[in-house]
Amino acid sequence: MSEKLPFFDEEVLYEVIVSTVDDTKQPNAAPMGVRYSNGQLILQPYLTRTTYQNLLTNKEAVINVTTSPELFVKAALFQEEFNAEDFLTSLVSSAPFLKACAHSFIVVRVSSFSIDDLKARFLCEIVRVDLSEFRPRLYTRAFSSLIEILIHATRVLAFQRDKDKESEVSRLLELIDYHQKIIGRVTSKNSMYQILMRKINSKINQVRV
Ligand SMILES: Cc1cc2nc3c(=O)[nH]c(=O)nc-3n(C[C@H](O)[C@H](O)[C@H](O)COP(=O)(O)O)c2cc1C
């Protein structure tokens, strides 16, 4: 399939939620960056991620296209809150899509892969596109800052037991604080963004004690 993907510019990294299954059909959903290049989608999970293992064994994935802050927070830091009913399977892939992203997903299949240091690079062919109900949100700085916070928070969690990474963790916590201040400026206390921020903070504080 080589038709142009709607919404995607070539050679730009977009943040999406990738769903996959393991060899026991256990579904998994995680935020990942994806790049559209020469008619294919490129995913680069770290070798430590479940997404990497699942792509390696199963070769199939669904790119869930969303701008839902709640979904990004859940998939990044609270995966245990997903249950089987949150996933649906299409006829064309064993990898499920998120029910919340019905009609805003792309089914892909790995065509080749390589490993570059700590990350893999999966080139994926596009099997099916349904973006008929993708509705981007109005732009708010709160969303960009939330995504930055989640990226930094997933690193803090990954590095938490690594003594050599203590100064990197402090740097990441400062960045989280910076983006949190932006969210504080552009939203009010009872907004969805600040509610999610409080949830993220309690998760970070739990693992930091
Ligand atoms: C917006 C965003 C983008 C991310 N992009 C990637 C990525 O491209 N590769 C990666 O390995 N992890 C990425 N992460 C981190 C993973 O989503 C996170 O570590 C997740 O817990 C991995 O889940 P998994 O082990 O179930 O695959 C990203 C996180 C966020 C919030």
JSON list of C-alpha atoms and ligand atoms in Angstrom, two decimals:
[
{"chain": "A", "resi": 1, "resn": "MET", "atom": "CA", "xyz": [0.00, 0.00, 0.00]},
{"chain": "A", "resi": 2, "resn": "SER", "atom": "CA", "xyz": [1.60, 3.27, -1.05]},
{"chain": "A", "resi": 3, "resn": "GLU", "atom": "CA", "xyz": [-1.17, 5.85, -0.85]},
{"chain": "A", "resi": 4, "resn": "LYS", "atom": "CA", "xyz": [-0.46, 9.02, 1.12]},
{"chain": "A", "resi": 5, "resn": "LEU", "atom": "CA", "xyz": [-1.36, 8.86, 4.77]},
{"chain": "A", "resi": 6, "resn": "PRO", "atom": "CA", "xyz": [-3.75, 11.61, 5.78]},
{"chain": "A", "resi": 7, "resn": "PHE", "atom": "CA", "xyz": [-2.50, 13.86, 8.64]},
{"chain": "A", "resi": 8, "resn": "PHE", "atom": "CA", "xyz": [1.10, 12.58, 8.35]},
{"chain": "A", "resi": 9, "resn": "ASP", "atom": "CA", "xyz": [3.92, 14.65, 6.86]},
{"chain": "A", "resi": 10, "resn": "GLU", "atom": "CA", "xyz": [6.96, 12.69, 5.70]},
{"chain": "A", "resi": 11, "resn": "GLU", "atom": "CA", "xyz": [10.07, 12.56, 7.92]},
{"chain": "A", "resi": 12, "resn": "VAL", "atom": "CA", "xyz": [8.40, 14.02, 11.01]},
{"chain": "A", "resi": 13, "resn": "LEU", "atom": "CA", "xyz": [8.28, 12.15, 14.31]},
{"chain": "A", "resi": 14, "resn": "TYR", "atom": "CA", "xyz": [4.70, 11.90, 15.58]},
{"chain": "A", "resi": 15, "resn": "GLU", "atom": "CA", "xyz": [3.65, 10.63, 18.99]},
{"chain": "A", "resi": 16, "resn": "VAL", "atom": "CA", "xyz": [1.09, 7.80, 18.84]},
{"chain": "A", "resi": 17, "resn": "ILE", "atom": "CA", "xyz": [0.05, 4.81, 20.94]},
{"chain": "A", "resi": 18, "resn": "VAL", "atom": "CA", "xyz": [1.29, 1.48, 19.60]},
{"chain": "A", "resi": 19, "resn": "SER", "atom": "CA", "xyz": [-0.66, -1.66, 20.45]},
{"chain": "A", "resi": 20, "resn": "THR", "atom": "CA", "xyz": [0.82, -5.13, 20.09]},
{"chain": "A", "resi": 21, "resn": "VAL", "atom": "CA", "xyz": [0.32, -8.64, 21.46]},
{"chain": "A", "resi": 22, "resn": "ASP", "atom": "CA", "xyz": [2.75, -11.13, 22.96]},
{"chain": "A", "resi": 23, "resn": "ASP", "atom": "CA", "xyz": [2.84, -14.83, 22.06]},
{"chain": "A", "resi": 24, "resn": "THR", "atom": "CA", "xyz": [0.06, -15.56, 24.59]},
{"chain": "A", "resi": 25, "resn": "LYS", "atom": "CA", "xyz": [-2.14, -12.87, 22.90]},
{"chain": "A", "resi": 26, "resn": "GLN", "atom": "CA", "xyz": [-1.79, -10.54, 25.89]},
{"chain": "A", "resi": 27, "resn": "PRO", "atom": "CA", "xyz": [-2.37, -7.01, 24.54]},
{"chain": "A", "resi": 28, "resn": "ASN", "atom": "CA", "xyz": [-0.05, -4.09, 25.26]},
{"chain": "A", "resi": 29, "resn": "ALA", "atom": "CA", "xyz": [-0.33, -0.37, 24.49]},
{"chain": "A", "resi": 30, "resn": "ALA", "atom": "CA", "xyz": [2.51, 2.14, 24.81]},
{"chain": "A", "resi": 31, "resn": "PRO", "atom": "CA", "xyz": [3.21, 5.65, 23.50]},
{"chain": "A", "resi": 32, "resn": "MET", "atom": "CA", "xyz": [5.91, 5.63, 20.82]},
{"chain": "A", "resi": 33, "resn": "GLY", "atom": "CA", "xyz": [7.27, 8.00, 18.24]},
{"chain": "A", "resi": 34, "resn": "VAL", "atom": "CA", "xyz": [6.53, 7.04, 14.63]},
{"chain": "A", "resi": 35, "resn": "ARG", "atom": "CA", "xyz": [7.96, 8.47, 11.41]},
{"chain": "A", "resi": 36, "resn": "TYR", "atom": "CA", "xyz": [6.38, 8.20, 7.95]},
{"chain": "A", "resi": 37, "resn": "SER", "atom": "CA", "xyz": [9.06, 7.68, 5.31]},
{"chain": "A", "resi": 38, "resn": "ASN", "atom": "CA", "xyz": [8.88, 6.38, 1.72]},
{"chain": "A", "resi": 39, "resn": "GLY", "atom": "CA", "xyz": [5.42, 4.91, 2.22]},
{"chain": "A", "resi": 40, "resn": "GLN", "atom": "CA", "xyz": [6.41, 3.02, 5.39]},
{"chain": "A", "resi": 41, "resn": "LEU", "atom": "CA", "xyz": [6.15, 3.74, 9.10]},
{"chain": "A", "resi": 42, "resn": "ILE", "atom": "CA", "xyz": [9.25, 3.49, 11.30]},
{"chain": "A", "resi": 43, "resn": "LEU", "atom": "CA", "xyz": [9.07, 2.55, 14.99]},
{"chain": "A", "resi": 44, "resn": "GLN", "atom": "CA", "xyz": [12.08, 2.70, 17.32]},
{"chain": "A", "resi": 45, "resn": "PRO", "atom": "CA", "xyz": [11.41, 0.98, 20.64]},
{"chain": "A", "resi": 46, "resn": "TYR", "atom": "CA", "xyz": [14.20, 0.52, 23.16]},
{"chain": "A", "resi": 47, "resn": "LEU", "atom": "CA", "xyz": [15.26, -3.11, 23.49]},
{"chain": "A", "resi": 48, "resn": "THR", "atom": "CA", "xyz": [13.98, -3.16, 27.08]},
{"chain": "A", "resi": 49, "resn": "ARG", "atom": "CA", "xyz": [10.37, -2.43, 26.03]},
{"chain": "A", "resi": 50, "resn": "THR", "atom": "CA", "xyz": [7.54, -4.93, 25.78]},
{"chain": "A", "resi": 51, "resn": "THR", "atom": "CA", "xyz": [6.68, -3.29, 22.44]},
{"chain": "A", "resi": 52, "resn": "TYR", "atom": "CA", "xyz": [10.10, -4.36, 21.13]},
{"chain": "A", "resi": 53, "resn": "GLN", "atom": "CA", "xyz": [9.59, -7.99, 22.22]},
{"chain": "A", "resi": 54, "resn": "ASN", "atom": "CA", "xyz": [6.09, -8.11, 20.78]},
{"chain": "A", "resi": 55, "resn": "LEU", "atom": "CA", "xyz": [7.15, -6.64, 17.43]},
{"chain": "A", "resi": 56, "resn": "LEU", "atom": "CA", "xyz": [10.01, -9.10, 17.28]},
{"chain": "A", "resi": 57, "resn": "THR", "atom": "CA", "xyz": [7.87, -12.16, 17.95]},
{"chain": "A", "resi": 58, "resn": "ASN", "atom": "CA", "xyz": [4.56, -11.16, 16.37]},
{"chain": "A", "resi": 59, "resn": "LYS", "atom": "CA", "xyz": [5.59, -8.67, 13.60]},
{"chain": "A", "resi": 60, "resn": "GLU", "atom": "CA", "xyz": [2.23, -6.90, 13.80]},
{"chain": "A", "resi": 61, "resn": "ALA", "atom": "CA", "xyz": [1.14, -3.66, 15.44]},
{"chain": "A", "resi": 62, "resn": "VAL", "atom": "CA", "xyz": [-1.55, -1.03, 15.40]},
{"chain": "A", "resi": 63, "resn": "ILE", "atom": "CA", "xyz": [-0.71, 2.67, 15.41]},
{"chain": "A", "resi": 64, "resn": "ASN", "atom": "CA", "xyz": [-3.50, 4.30, 17.44]},
{"chain": "A", "resi": 65, "resn": "VAL", "atom": "CA", "xyz": [-3.73, 7.93, 16.36]},
{"chain": "A", "resi": 66, "resn": "THR", "atom": "CA", "xyz": [-5.00, 10.12, 19.16]},
{"chain": "A", "resi": 67, "resn": "THR", "atom": "CA", "xyz": [-4.60, 13.45, 20.92]},
{"chain": "A", "resi": 68, "resn": "SER", "atom": "CA", "xyz": [-6.34, 12.27, 24.09]},
{"chain": "A", "resi": 69, "resn": "PRO", "atom": "CA", "xyz": [-4.32, 13.37, 27.15]},
{"chain": "A", "resi": 70, "resn": "GLU", "atom": "CA", "xyz": [-5.96, 10.65, 29.28]},
{"chain": "A", "resi": 71, "resn": "LEU", "atom": "CA", "xyz": [-4.99, 7.88, 26.84]},
{"chain": "A", "resi": 72, "resn": "PHE", "atom": "CA", "xyz": [-1.37, 9.03, 26.65]},
{"chain": "A", "resi": 73, "resn": "VAL", "atom": "CA", "xyz": [-1.09, 9.17, 30.45]},
{"chain": "A", "resi": 74, "resn": "LYS", "atom": "CA", "xyz": [-2.64, 5.72, 30.86]},
{"chain": "A", "resi": 75, "resn": "ALA", "atom": "CA", "xyz": [-0.50, 4.08, 28.17]},
{"chain": "A", "resi": 76, "resn": "ALA", "atom": "CA", "xyz": [2.71, 5.73, 29.42]},
{"chain": "A", "resi": 77, "resn": "LEU", "atom": "CA", "xyz": [2.44, 5.24, 33.18]},
{"chain": "A", "resi": 78, "resn": "PHE", "atom": "CA", "xyz": [-0.70, 3.32, 34.14]},
{"chain": "A", "resi": 79, "resn": "GLN", "atom": "CA", "xyz": [-0.82, 0.39, 31.71]},
{"chain": "A", "resi": 80, "resn": "GLU", "atom": "CA", "xyz": [-2.20, -1.81, 34.50]},
{"chain": "A", "resi": 81, "resn": "GLU", "atom": "CA", "xyz": [-5.45, 0.19, 34.23]},
{"chain": "A", "resi": 82, "resn": "PHE", "atom": "CA", "xyz": [-6.13, -1.20, 30.73]},
{"chain": "A", "resi": 83, "resn": "ASN", "atom": "CA", "xyz": [-8.34, -4.25, 30.63]},
{"chain": "A", "resi": 84, "resn": "ALA", "atom": "CA", "xyz": [-9.31, -6.69, 27.88]},
{"chain": "A", "resi": 85, "resn": "GLU", "atom": "CA", "xyz": [-12.41, -4.65, 26.94]},
{"chain": "A", "resi": 86, "resn": "ASP", "atom": "CA", "xyz": [-10.24, -1.65, 26.06]},
{"chain": "A", "resi": 87, "resn": "PHE", "atom": "CA", "xyz": [-8.87, -3.58, 23.05]},
{"chain": "A", "resi": 88, "resn": "LEU", "atom": "CA", "xyz": [-10.60, -4.78, 19.87]},
{"chain": "A", "resi": 89, "resn": "THR", "atom": "CA", "xyz": [-9.18, -6.90, 17.06]},
{"chain": "A", "resi": 90, "resn": "SER", "atom": "CA", "xyz": [-9.60, -6.19, 13.38]},
{"chain": "A", "resi": 91, "resn": "LEU", "atom": "CA", "xyz": [-9.86, -8.91, 10.74]},
{"chain": "A", "resi": 92, "resn": "VAL", "atom": "CA", "xyz": [-6.49, -8.01, 9.24]},
{"chain": "A", "resi": 93, "resn": "SER", "atom": "CA", "xyz": [-4.17, -8.32, 12.24]},
{"chain": "A", "resi": 94, "resn": "SER", "atom": "CA", "xyz": [-3.64, -10.19, 15.48]},
{"chain": "A", "resi": 95, "resn": "ALA", "atom": "CA", "xyz": [-2.53, -6.92, 17.07]},
{"chain": "A", "resi": 96, "resn": "PRO", "atom": "CA", "xyz": [-5.54, -5.20, 18.63]},
{"chain": "A", "resi": 97, "resn": "PHE", "atom": "CA", "xyz": [-6.49, -1.55, 18.39]},
{"chain": "A", "resi": 98, "resn": "LEU", "atom": "CA", "xyz": [-7.71, 0.59, 21.26]},
{"chain": "A", "resi": 99, "resn": "LYS", "atom": "CA", "xyz": [-11.49, 0.80, 21.43]},
{"chain": "A", "resi": 100, "resn": "ALA", "atom": "CA", "xyz": [-11.08, 4.52, 22.14]},
{"chain": "A", "resi": 101, "resn": "CYS", "atom": "CA", "xyz": [-9.33, 4.81, 18.74]},
{"chain": "A", "resi": 102, "resn": "ALA", "atom": "CA", "xyz": [-11.86, 2.89, 16.63]},
{"chain": "A", "resi": 103, "resn": "HIS", "atom": "CA", "xyz": [-11.65, 4.56, 13.18]},
{"chain": "A", "resi": 104, "resn": "SER", "atom": "CA", "xyz": [-8.42, 6.35, 14.03]},
{"chain": "A", "resi": 105, "resn": "PHE", "atom": "CA", "xyz": [-5.79, 3.67, 13.60]},
{"chain": "A", "resi": 106, "resn": "ILE", "atom": "CA", "xyz": [-3.30, 2.21, 11.14]},
{"chain": "A", "resi": 107, "resn": "VAL", "atom": "CA", "xyz": [-2.52, -1.50, 11.01]},
{"chain": "A", "resi": 108, "resn": "VAL", "atom": "CA", "xyz": [1.14, -2.23, 10.21]},
{"chain": "A", "resi": 109, "resn": "ARG", "atom": "CA", "xyz": [3.35, -5.28, 9.65]},
{"chain": "A", "resi": 110, "resn": "VAL", "atom": "CA", "xyz": [7.11, -5.35, 10.17]},
{"chain": "A", "resi": 111, "resn": "SER", "atom": "CA", "xyz": [8.96, -5.68, 6.86]},
{"chain": "A", "resi": 112, "resn": "SER", "atom": "CA", "xyz": [12.51, -5.41, 8.23]},
{"chain": "A", "resi": 113, "resn": "PHE", "atom": "CA", "xyz": [14.38, -4.44, 11.35]},
{"chain": "A", "resi": 114, "resn": "SER", "atom": "CA", "xyz": [17.80, -3.54, 12.63]},
{"chain": "A", "resi": 115, "resn": "ILE", "atom": "CA", "xyz": [19.35, -2.77, 15.99]},
{"chain": "A", "resi": 116, "resn": "ASP", "atom": "CA", "xyz": [21.23, 0.44, 16.68]},
{"chain": "A", "resi": 117, "resn": "ASP", "atom": "CA", "xyz": [22.81, 0.43, 20.17]},
{"chain": "A", "resi": 118, "resn": "LEU", "atom": "CA", "xyz": [19.95, 0.42, 22.71]},
{"chain": "A", "resi": 119, "resn": "LYS", "atom": "CA", "xyz": [17.13, 0.83, 20.21]},
{"chain": "A", "resi": 120, "resn": "ALA", "atom": "CA", "xyz": [15.60, -1.23, 17.42]},
{"chain": "A", "resi": 121, "resn": "ARG", "atom": "CA", "xyz": [14.39, 0.25, 14.17]},
{"chain": "A", "resi": 122, "resn": "PHE", "atom": "CA", "xyz": [11.37, -1.51, 12.67]},
{"chain": "A", "resi": 123, "resn": "LEU", "atom": "CA", "xyz": [10.35, -0.63, 9.12]},
{"chain": "A", "resi": 124, "resn": "CYS", "atom": "CA", "xyz": [6.65, -1.37, 8.84]},
{"chain": "A", "resi": 125, "resn": "GLU", "atom": "CA", "xyz": [4.43, -1.70, 5.82]},
{"chain": "A", "resi": 126, "resn": "ILE", "atom": "CA", "xyz": [0.98, -0.22, 6.04]},
{"chain": "A", "resi": 127, "resn": "VAL", "atom": "CA", "xyz": [-1.71, -2.89, 5.93]},
{"chain": "A", "resi": 128, "resn": "ARG", "atom": "CA", "xyz": [-4.85, -0.88, 6.62]},
{"chain": "A", "resi": 129, "resn": "VAL", "atom": "CA", "xyz": [-5.67, 2.75, 7.34]},
{"chain": "A", "resi": 130, "resn": "ASP", "atom": "CA", "xyz": [-8.83, 3.94, 9.04]},
{"chain": "A", "resi": 131, "resn": "LEU", "atom": "CA", "xyz": [-8.47, 7.56, 10.10]},
{"chain": "A", "resi": 132, "resn": "SER", "atom": "CA", "xyz": [-12.07, 8.41, 9.27]},
{"chain": "A", "resi": 133, "resn": "GLU", "atom": "CA", "xyz": [-12.86, 9.52, 12.80]},
{"chain": "A", "resi": 134, "resn": "PHE", "atom": "CA", "xyz": [-9.57, 11.08, 13.84]},
{"chain": "A", "resi": 135, "resn": "ARG", "atom": "CA", "xyz": [-10.36, 14.51, 15.28]},
{"chain": "A", "resi": 136, "resn": "PRO", "atom": "CA", "xyz": [-7.30, 16.54, 16.29]},
{"chain": "A", "resi": 137, "resn": "ARG", "atom": "CA", "xyz": [-7.82, 18.82, 19.30]},
{"chain": "A", "resi": 138, "resn": "LEU", "atom": "CA", "xyz": [-7.34, 22.56, 19.28]},
{"chain": "A", "resi": 139, "resn": "TYR", "atom": "CA", "xyz": [-3.73, 23.37, 20.03]},
{"chain": "A", "resi": 140, "resn": "THR", "atom": "CA", "xyz": [-2.88, 23.98, 23.68]},
{"chain": "A", "resi": 141, "resn": "ARG", "atom": "CA", "xyz": [0.61, 24.28, 25.18]},
{"chain": "A", "resi": 142, "resn": "ALA", "atom": "CA", "xyz": [-0.70, 22.07, 27.99]},
{"chain": "A", "resi": 143, "resn": "PHE", "atom": "CA", "xyz": [-0.80, 19.07, 25.65]},
{"chain": "A", "resi": 144, "resn": "SER", "atom": "CA", "xyz": [2.78, 19.57, 24.39]},
{"chain": "A", "resi": 145, "resn": "SER", "atom": "CA", "xyz": [4.00, 19.98, 27.95]},
{"chain": "A", "resi": 146, "resn": "LEU", "atom": "CA", "xyz": [2.07, 16.91, 29.08]},
{"chain": "A", "resi": 147, "resn": "ILE", "atom": "CA", "xyz": [3.75, 14.84, 26.35]},
{"chain": "A", "resi": 148, "resn": "GLU", "atom": "CA", "xyz": [7.18, 16.18, 27.41]},
{"chain": "A", "resi": 149, "resn": "ILE", "atom": "CA", "xyz": [6.39, 15.31, 31.04]},
{"chain": "A", "resi": 150, "resn": "LEU", "atom": "CA", "xyz": [5.35, 11.76, 30.08]},
{"chain": "A", "resi": 151, "resn": "ILE", "atom": "CA", "xyz": [8.49, 11.16, 28.04]},
{"chain": "A", "resi": 152, "resn": "HIS", "atom": "CA", "xyz": [10.66, 12.36, 30.95]},
{"chain": "A", "resi": 153, "resn": "ALA", "atom": "CA", "xyz": [8.58, 10.44, 33.52]},
{"chain": "A", "resi": 154, "resn": "THR", "atom": "CA", "xyz": [8.93, 7.13, 31.63]},
{"chain": "A", "resi": 155, "resn": "ARG", "atom": "CA", "xyz": [12.72, 7.70, 31.68]},
{"chain": "A", "resi": 156, "resn": "VAL", "atom": "CA", "xyz": [12.69, 8.48, 35.41]},
{"chain": "A", "resi": 157, "resn": "LEU", "atom": "CA", "xyz": [10.90, 5.16, 35.98]},
{"chain": "A", "resi": 158, "resn": "ALA", "atom": "CA", "xyz": [13.33, 3.29, 33.72]},
{"chain": "A", "resi": 159, "resn": "PHE", "atom": "CA", "xyz": [16.38, 4.79, 35.49]},
{"chain": "A", "resi": 160, "resn": "GLN", "atom": "CA", "xyz": [15.09, 4.64, 39.06]},
{"chain": "A", "resi": 161, "resn": "ARG", "atom": "CA", "xyz": [17.34, 1.79, 40.22]},
{"chain": "A", "resi": 162, "resn": "ASP", "atom": "CA", "xyz": [20.41, 2.85, 38.28]},
{"chain": "A", "resi": 163, "resn": "LYS", "atom": "CA", "xyz": [22.95, 4.61, 40.57]},
{"chain": "A", "resi": 164, "resn": "ASP", "atom": "CA", "xyz": [24.87, 5.92, 37.53]},
{"chain": "A", "resi": 165, "resn": "LYS", "atom": "CA", "xyz": [21.79, 7.76, 36.30]},
{"chain": "A", "resi": 166, "resn": "GLU", "atom": "CA", "xyz": [21.16, 9.87, 39.44]},
{"chain": "A", "resi": 167, "resn": "SER", "atom": "CA", "xyz": [22.20, 13.18, 37.87]},
{"chain": "A", "resi": 168, "resn": "GLU", "atom": "CA", "xyz": [20.21, 12.39, 34.71]},
{"chain": "A", "resi": 169, "resn": "VAL", "atom": "CA", "xyz": [17.16, 11.68, 36.91]},
{"chain": "A", "resi": 170, "resn": "SER", "atom": "CA", "xyz": [17.60, 15.08, 38.66]},
{"chain": "A", "resi": 171, "resn": "ARG", "atom": "CA", "xyz": [17.79, 16.78, 35.26]},
{"chain": "A", "resi": 172, "resn": "LEU", "atom": "CA", "xyz": [14.62, 14.99, 34.12]},
{"chain": "A", "resi": 173, "resn": "LEU", "atom": "CA", "xyz": [12.80, 16.01, 37.32]},
{"chain": "A", "resi": 174, "resn": "GLU", "atom": "CA", "xyz": [13.77, 19.65, 36.66]},
{"chain": "A", "resi": 175, "resn": "LEU", "atom": "CA", "xyz": [12.38, 19.39, 33.13]},
{"chain": "A", "resi": 176, "resn": "ILE", "atom": "CA", "xyz": [9.16, 17.87, 34.49]},
{"chain": "A", "resi": 177, "resn": "ASP", "atom": "CA", "xyz": [8.90, 20.78, 36.91]},
{"chain": "A", "resi": 178, "resn": "TYR", "atom": "CA", "xyz": [9.43, 23.29, 34.07]},
{"chain": "A", "resi": 179, "resn": "HIS", "atom": "CA", "xyz": [6.64, 21.78, 31.96]},
{"chain": "A", "resi": 180, "resn": "GLN", "atom": "CA", "xyz": [4.41, 21.49, 34.99]},
{"chain": "A", "resi": 181, "resn": "LYS", "atom": "CA", "xyz": [4.74, 25.27, 35.48]},
{"chain": "A", "resi": 182, "resn": "ILE", "atom": "CA", "xyz": [3.65, 25.81, 31.87]},
{"chain": "A", "resi": 183, "resn": "ILE", "atom": "CA", "xyz": [0.58, 23.62, 32.48]},
{"chain": "A", "resi": 184, "resn": "GLY", "atom": "CA", "xyz": [-0.05, 25.66, 35.65]},
{"chain": "A", "resi": 185, "resn": "ARG", "atom": "CA", "xyz": [0.01, 28.89, 33.59]},
{"chain": "A", "resi": 186, "resn": "VAL", "atom": "CA", "xyz": [-2.30, 27.76, 30.78]},
{"chain": "A", "resi": 187, "resn": "THR", "atom": "CA", "xyz": [-4.88, 25.69, 32.69]},
{"chain": "A", "resi": 188, "resn": "SER", "atom": "CA", "xyz": [-6.68, 25.93, 36.02]},
{"chain": "A", "resi": 189, "resn": "LYS", "atom": "CA", "xyz": [-6.57, 23.55, 38.98]},
{"chain": "A", "resi": 190, "resn": "ASN", "atom": "CA", "xyz": [-9.70, 21.61, 38.10]},
{"chain": "A", "resi": 191, "resn": "SER", "atom": "CA", "xyz": [-8.75, 21.14, 34.42]},
{"chain": "A", "resi": 192, "resn": "MET", "atom": "CA", "xyz": [-8.14, 17.64, 33.10]},
{"chain": "A", "resi": 193, "resn": "TYR", "atom": "CA", "xyz": [-4.46, 18.52, 32.64]},
{"chain": "A", "resi": 194, "resn": "GLN", "atom": "CA", "xyz": [-3.88, 19.42, 36.27]},
{"chain": "A", "resi": 195, "resn": "ILE", "atom": "CA", "xyz": [-5.85, 16.39, 37.48]},
{"chain": "A", "resi": 196, "resn": "LEU", "atom": "CA", "xyz": [-3.58, 14.19, 35.30]},
{"chain": "A", "resi": 197, "resn": "MET", "atom": "CA", "xyz": [-0.51, 16.08, 36.57]},
{"chain": "A", "resi": 198, "resn": "ARG", "atom": "CA", "xyz": [-1.39, 15.27, 40.18]},
{"chain": "A", "resi": 199, "resn": "LYS", "atom": "CA", "xyz": [-1.79, 11.59, 39.23]},
{"chain": "A", "resi": 200, "resn": "ILE", "atom": "CA", "xyz": [1.58, 11.56, 37.42]},
{"chain": "A", "resi": 201, "resn": "ASN", "atom": "CA", "xyz": [3.28, 13.29, 40.38]},
{"chain": "A", "resi": 202, "resn": "SER", "atom": "CA", "xyz": [2.00, 10.75, 42.87]},
{"chain": "A", "resi": 203, "resn": "LYS", "atom": "CA", "xyz": [3.30, 7.92, 40.65]},
{"chain": "A", "resi": 204, "resn": "ILE", "atom": "CA", "xyz": [6.74, 9.57, 40.38]},
{"chain": "A", "resi": 205, "resn": "ASN", "atom": "CA", "xyz": [6.84, 10.25, 44.14]},
{"chain": "A", "resi": 206, "resn": "GLN", "atom": "CA", "xyz": [5.87, 6.64, 44.91]},
{"chain": "A", "resi": 207, "resn": "VAL", "atom": "CA", "xyz": [8.81, 5.24, 42.97]},
{"chain": "A", "resi": 208, "resn": "ARG", "atom": "CA", "xyz": [11.23, 7.90, 44.26]},
{"chain": "A", "resi": 209, "resn": "VAL", "atom": "CA", "xyz": [10.87, 7.03, 47.97]},
{"chain": "B", "resi": 1, "resn": "LIG", "atom": "C1", "xyz": [5.05, 10.53, 23.93]},
{"chain": "B", "resi": 1, "resn": "LIG", "atom": "C2", "xyz": [5.94, 9.37, 24.23]},
{"chain": "B", "resi": 1, "resn": "LIG", "atom": "C3", "xyz": [6.72, 8.83, 23.23]},
{"chain": "B", "resi": 1, "resn": "LIG", "atom": "C4", "xyz": [7.54, 7.73, 23.48]},
{"chain": "B", "resi": 1, "resn": "LIG", "atom": "N1", "xyz": [8.30, 7.22, 22.46]},
{"chain": "B", "resi": 1, "resn": "LIG", "atom": "C5", "xyz": [9.04, 6.10, 22.67]},
{"chain": "B", "resi": 1, "resn": "LIG", "atom": "C6", "xyz": [9.77, 5.51, 21.61]},
{"chain": "B", "resi": 1, "resn": "LIG", "atom": "O1", "xyz": [9.76, 5.96, 20.45]},
{"chain": "B", "resi": 1, "resn": "LIG", "atom": "N2", "xyz": [10.49, 4.38, 21.90]},
{"chain": "B", "resi": 1, "resn": "LIG", "atom": "C7", "xyz": [10.51, 3.84, 23.15]},
{"chain": "B", "resi": 1, "resn": "LIG", "atom": "O2", "xyz": [11.16, 2.80, 23.34]},
{"chain": "B", "resi": 1, "resn": "LIG", "atom": "N3", "xyz": [9.83, 4.39, 24.18]},
{"chain": "B", "resi": 1, "resn": "LIG", "atom": "C8", "xyz": [9.08, 5.50, 23.97]},
{"chain": "B", "resi": 1, "resn": "LIG", "atom": "N4", "xyz": [8.38, 6.06, 25.00]},
{"chain": "B", "resi": 1, "resn": "LIG", "atom": "C9", "xyz": [8.41, 5.42, 26.33]},
{"chain": "B", "resi": 1, "resn": "LIG", "atom": "C10", "xyz": [7.46, 4.23, 26.39]},
{"chain": "B", "resi": 1, "resn": "LIG", "atom": "O3", "xyz": [6.15, 4.56, 25.98]},
{"chain": "B", "resi": 1, "resn": "LIG", "atom": "C11", "xyz": [7.34, 3.74, 27.84]},
{"chain": "B", "resi": 1, "resn": "LIG", "atom": "O4", "xyz": [8.60, 3.39, 28.32]},
{"chain": "B", "resi": 1, "resn": "LIG", "atom": "C12", "xyz": [6.41, 2.57, 27.97]},
{"chain": "B", "resi": 1, "resn": "LIG", "atom": "O5", "xyz": [6.25, 2.29, 29.34]},
{"chain": "B", "resi": 1, "resn": "LIG", "atom": "C13", "xyz": [6.99, 1.35, 27.25]},
{"chain": "B", "resi": 1, "resn": "LIG", "atom": "O6", "xyz": [6.03, 0.39, 27.32]},
{"chain": "B", "resi": 1, "resn": "LIG", "atom": "P1", "xyz": [6.26, -1.11, 26.91]},
{"chain": "B", "resi": 1, "resn": "LIG", "atom": "O7", "xyz": [7.41, -1.63, 27.73]},
{"chain": "B", "resi": 1, "resn": "LIG", "atom": "O8", "xyz": [4.93, -1.69, 27.29]},
{"chain": "B", "resi": 1, "resn": "LIG", "atom": "O9", "xyz": [6.51, -1.17, 25.44]},
{"chain": "B", "resi": 1, "resn": "LIG", "atom": "C14", "xyz": [7.58, 7.17, 24.78]},
{"chain": "B", "resi": 1, "resn": "LIG", "atom": "C15", "xyz": [6.78, 7.72, 25.79]},
{"chain": "B", "resi": 1, "resn": "LIG", "atom": "C16", "xyz": [5.98, 8.81, 25.53]},
{"chain": "B", "resi": 1, "resn": "LIG", "atom": "C17", "xyz": [5.14, 9.37, 26.64]}
]
